[in-house]
PDB file of C-alpha atoms and ligand atoms in Angstrom:
ATOM      1  CA  MET A   1     -60.185  28.298 -47.636  1.00  0.00           C
ATOM      2  CA  VAL A   2     -62.611  27.424 -44.885  1.00  0.00           C
ATOM      3  CA  ARG A   3     -62.730  23.886 -43.712  1.00  0.00           C
ATOM      4  CA  GLU A   4     -65.135  22.583 -41.117  1.00  0.00           C
ATOM      5  CA  LEU A   5     -65.044  18.893 -42.037  1.00  0.00           C
ATOM      6  CA  VAL A   6     -62.745  16.183 -43.242  1.00  0.00           C
ATOM      7  CA  LEU A   7     -63.631  12.710 -44.599  1.00  0.00           C
ATOM      8  CA  VAL A   8     -62.201   9.738 -42.654  1.00  0.00           C
ATOM      9  CA  CYS A   9     -61.033   7.022 -44.841  1.00  0.00           C
ATOM     10  CA  GLN A  10     -62.537   3.680 -44.110  1.00  0.00           C
ATOM     11  CA  GLY A  11     -59.695   1.792 -45.588  1.00  0.00           C
ATOM     12  CA  CYS A  12     -56.641   3.210 -43.646  1.00  0.00           C
ATOM     13  CA  GLY A  13     -58.405   5.157 -40.992  1.00  0.00           C
ATOM     14  CA  GLY A  14     -56.599   8.342 -41.971  1.00  0.00           C
ATOM     15  CA  LYS A  15     -58.252  11.703 -42.777  1.00  0.00           C
ATOM     16  CA  VAL A  16     -58.466  12.651 -46.314  1.00  0.00           C
ATOM     17  CA  TRP A  17     -56.774  16.056 -45.783  1.00  0.00           C
ATOM     18  CA  ASP A  18     -55.373  16.284 -49.357  1.00  0.00           C
ATOM     19  CA  ASP A  19     -58.898  15.796 -50.768  1.00  0.00           C
ATOM     20  CA  VAL A  20     -57.793  13.015 -53.057  1.00  0.00           C
ATOM     21  CA  GLY A  21     -60.716  10.880 -52.171  1.00  0.00           C
ATOM     22  CA  TYR A  22     -64.432  10.919 -51.993  1.00  0.00           C
ATOM     23  CA  LEU A  23     -67.737   9.778 -50.383  1.00  0.00           C
ATOM     24  CA  TRP A  24     -69.316   7.014 -52.588  1.00  0.00           C
ATOM     25  CA  VAL A  25     -72.221   4.750 -52.653  1.00  0.00           C
ATOM     26  CA  ASP A  26     -72.635   1.470 -54.680  1.00  0.00           C
ATOM     27  CA  THR A  27     -75.244   2.202 -57.304  1.00  0.00           C
ATOM     28  CA  ALA A  28     -75.918  -1.452 -58.253  1.00  0.00           C
ATOM     29  CA  GLN A  29     -76.594  -2.136 -54.480  1.00  0.00           C
ATOM     30  CA  VAL A  30     -78.842   0.891 -54.438  1.00  0.00           C
ATOM     31  CA  ALA A  31     -80.733  -0.306 -57.276  1.00  0.00           C
ATOM     32  CA  ARG A  32     -81.146  -3.746 -55.677  1.00  0.00           C
ATOM     33  CA  VAL A  33     -82.271  -2.264 -52.281  1.00  0.00           C
ATOM     34  CA  GLY A  34     -84.853   0.063 -54.109  1.00  0.00           C
ATOM     35  CA  GLN A  35     -86.155  -2.982 -55.720  1.00  0.00           C
ATOM     36  CA  ALA A  36     -86.376  -4.939 -52.553  1.00  0.00           C
ATOM     37  CA  GLN A  37     -88.149  -1.935 -50.845  1.00  0.00           C
ATOM     38  CA  ARG A  38     -90.786  -1.719 -53.486  1.00  0.00           C
ATOM     39  CA  GLU A  39     -91.415  -5.450 -53.133  1.00  0.00           C
ATOM     40  CA  TRP A  40     -91.604  -5.092 -49.349  1.00  0.00           C
ATOM     41  CA  ASP A  41     -93.954  -2.078 -49.814  1.00  0.00           C
ATOM     42  CA  ALA A  42     -96.136  -4.191 -52.208  1.00  0.00           C
ATOM     43  CA  GLU A  43     -96.364  -6.986 -49.823  1.00  0.00           C
ATOM     44  CA  TYR A  44     -96.559  -5.356 -46.428  1.00  0.00           C
ATOM     45  CA  GLY A  45     -97.234  -1.729 -46.991  1.00  0.00           C
ATOM     46  CA  GLY A  46    -100.322   0.184 -46.410  1.00  0.00           C
ATOM     47  CA  GLY A  47    -101.405  -1.304 -42.994  1.00  0.00           C
ATOM     48  CA  LEU A  48    -100.245  -2.525 -39.613  1.00  0.00           C
ATOM     49  CA  VAL A  49     -97.022  -4.478 -39.932  1.00  0.00           C
ATOM     50  CA  ASP A  50     -95.912  -7.013 -37.287  1.00  0.00           C
ATOM     51  CA  ILE A  51     -92.318  -6.922 -36.075  1.00  0.00           C
ATOM     52  CA  HIS A  52     -91.200 -10.027 -37.995  1.00  0.00           C
ATOM     53  CA  ASP A  53     -92.229  -8.400 -41.362  1.00  0.00           C
ATOM     54  CA  PHE A  54     -90.867  -5.045 -40.214  1.00  0.00           C
ATOM     55  CA  LEU A  55     -87.485  -6.587 -39.645  1.00  0.00           C
ATOM     56  CA  LYS A  56     -87.526  -7.815 -43.289  1.00  0.00           C
ATOM     57  CA  TYR A  57     -87.358  -4.229 -44.607  1.00  0.00           C
ATOM     58  CA  PRO A  58     -84.286  -3.966 -46.770  1.00  0.00           C
ATOM     59  CA  GLU A  59     -81.357  -2.217 -44.974  1.00  0.00           C
ATOM     60  CA  GLN A  60     -80.073   1.093 -46.589  1.00  0.00           C
ATOM     61  CA  VAL A  61     -76.930   1.094 -48.472  1.00  0.00           C
ATOM     62  CA  THR A  62     -74.133   2.658 -46.515  1.00  0.00           C
ATOM     63  CA  TRP A  63     -72.177   5.768 -47.987  1.00  0.00           C
ATOM     64  CA  GLN A  64     -68.429   5.083 -47.650  1.00  0.00           C
ATOM     65  CA  ALA A  65     -65.514   7.519 -47.487  1.00  0.00           C
ATOM     66  CA  HIS A  66     -62.081   6.547 -48.901  1.00  0.00           C
ATOM     67  CA  HIS A  67     -58.778   7.978 -50.130  1.00  0.00           C
ATOM     68  CA  LEU A  68     -58.628   7.299 -53.949  1.00  0.00           C
ATOM     69  CA  ALA A  69     -55.774   4.858 -53.291  1.00  0.00           C
ATOM     70  CA  CYS A  70     -57.748   3.019 -50.450  1.00  0.00           C
ATOM     71  CA  ASP A  71     -60.999   2.465 -52.237  1.00  0.00           C
ATOM     72  CA  PRO A  72     -61.501  -1.261 -52.664  1.00  0.00           C
ATOM     73  CA  ALA A  73     -63.921  -0.838 -55.521  1.00  0.00           C
ATOM     74  CA  SER A  74     -62.611   2.212 -57.358  1.00  0.00           C
ATOM     75  CA  ASP A  75     -62.896   0.631 -60.788  1.00  0.00           C
ATOM     76  CA  ASP A  76     -66.619   0.331 -60.616  1.00  0.00           C
ATOM     77  CA  GLY A  77     -69.058   3.015 -61.736  1.00  0.00           C
ATOM     78  CA  HIS A  78     -70.091   4.091 -58.214  1.00  0.00           C
ATOM     79  CA  TYR A  79     -71.727   7.386 -57.317  1.00  0.00           C
ATOM     80  CA  ARG A  80     -69.060   9.654 -55.930  1.00  0.00           C
ATOM     81  CA  LEU A  81     -68.692  13.043 -54.240  1.00  0.00           C
ATOM     82  CA  ALA A  82     -65.360  14.551 -54.262  1.00  0.00           C
ATOM     83  CA  ALA A  83     -63.700  15.379 -50.987  1.00  0.00           C
ATOM     84  CA  ARG A  84     -62.713  18.790 -52.057  1.00  0.00           C
ATOM     85  CA  ARG A  85     -66.378  19.641 -52.503  1.00  0.00           C
ATOM     86  CA  LEU A  86     -67.307  18.421 -48.980  1.00  0.00           C
ATOM     87  CA  ARG A  87     -65.349  20.704 -46.656  1.00  0.00           C
ATOM     88  CA  THR A  88     -68.138  22.564 -44.944  1.00  0.00           C
ATOM     89  CA  GLN A  89     -71.586  21.910 -43.508  1.00  0.00           C
ATOM     90  CA  ALA A  90     -72.951  24.258 -46.198  1.00  0.00           C
ATOM     91  CA  ASP A  91     -71.424  21.898 -48.714  1.00  0.00           C
ATOM     92  CA  PHE A  92     -73.525  19.148 -47.236  1.00  0.00           C
ATOM     93  CA  LEU A  93     -76.576  21.242 -47.289  1.00  0.00           C
ATOM     94  CA  GLY A  94     -75.919  21.774 -51.090  1.00  0.00           C
ATOM     95  CA  TRP A  95     -75.422  18.252 -51.718  1.00  0.00           C
ATOM     96  CA  THR A  96     -78.463  17.286 -49.756  1.00  0.00           C
ATOM     97  CA  ALA A  97     -80.660  19.573 -51.900  1.00  0.00           C
ATOM     98  CA  HIS A  98     -79.025  18.014 -54.922  1.00  0.00           C
ATOM     99  CA  LEU A  99     -79.551  14.427 -53.760  1.00  0.00           C
ATOM    100  CA  MET A 100     -83.169  14.948 -52.787  1.00  0.00           C
ATOM    101  CA  GLY A 101     -83.765  15.085 -56.555  1.00  0.00           C
ATOM    102  CA  LYS A 102     -82.739  11.523 -56.749  1.00  0.00           C
ATOM    103  CA  ASN A 103     -85.352   8.925 -56.297  1.00  0.00           C
ATOM    104  CA  TRP A 104     -82.729   6.583 -54.634  1.00  0.00           C
ATOM    105  CA  LEU A 105     -81.602   8.790 -51.897  1.00  0.00           C
ATOM    106  CA  ASP A 106     -83.837   7.092 -49.353  1.00  0.00           C
ATOM    107  CA  CYS A 107     -82.283   3.735 -50.242  1.00  0.00           C
ATOM    108  CA  THR A 108     -79.049   5.058 -48.703  1.00  0.00           C
ATOM    109  CA  ASP A 109     -77.979   6.243 -45.175  1.00  0.00           C
ATOM    110  CA  TRP A 110     -77.557   9.788 -46.102  1.00  0.00           C
ATOM    111  CA  ASN A 111     -79.524  10.756 -43.094  1.00  0.00           C
ATOM    112  CA  ASP A 112     -76.845   9.146 -40.893  1.00  0.00           C
ATOM    113  CA  LEU A 113     -74.123  11.009 -42.829  1.00  0.00           C
ATOM    114  CA  LEU A 114     -75.863  14.448 -42.302  1.00  0.00           C
ATOM    115  CA  GLN A 115     -75.824  13.613 -38.554  1.00  0.00           C
ATOM    116  CA  GLU A 116     -72.099  12.997 -38.977  1.00  0.00           C
ATOM    117  CA  ALA A 117     -71.586  16.258 -40.739  1.00  0.00           C
ATOM    118  CA  CYS A 118     -73.179  17.937 -37.696  1.00  0.00           C
ATOM    119  CA  GLN A 119     -71.561  15.989 -34.839  1.00  0.00           C
ATOM    120  CA  GLY A 120     -68.620  13.994 -36.368  1.00  0.00           C
ATOM    121  CA  GLY A 121     -68.673  10.323 -36.851  1.00  0.00           C
ATOM    122  CA  LYS A 122     -66.911   7.515 -38.275  1.00  0.00           C
ATOM    123  CA  ARG A 123     -66.901   8.832 -41.908  1.00  0.00           C
ATOM    124  CA  ILE A 124     -66.632  12.521 -41.248  1.00  0.00           C
ATOM    125  CA  ALA A 125     -64.626  14.421 -38.517  1.00  0.00           C
ATOM    126  CA  LEU A 126     -65.325  17.967 -37.407  1.00  0.00           C
ATOM    127  CA  VAL A 127     -62.274  20.257 -37.879  1.00  0.00           C
ATOM    128  CA  SER A 128     -61.757  22.648 -34.868  1.00  0.00           C
ATOM    129  CA  SER A 129     -60.990  26.141 -35.927  1.00  0.00           C
TER     130      SER A 129
HETATM  131 ZN1   ZN B 201     -57.155   5.784 -46.834  1.00  0.00          ZN
END
């Protein structure tokens, strides 16, 4: 089977070669950030924003990669994408299309993750063929 990418576990630093792991995002945190973004928009949106107010904009929630055994929060109901379904750049395209239907995607750093799927990064490594 073709593999272009492998997740890099943020617990142990190892690559998730066995696919017993996933990318995940904390859904409760996503809900909090979404709420905070709506509040920010209501207060500051729709016009020029000065730098102090701009810096108050809520930070995106970070997607994380872990082996199942290394996930510090594996008991919670987080949104997870199985490593075995994230082996190619086309897999990321497919997931991006799927996730664009979620109204919370902008609350996360999926955009950075896509960059990592193209170039490699701390959560995704490119596999040389
Ligand atoms: Zn690990």
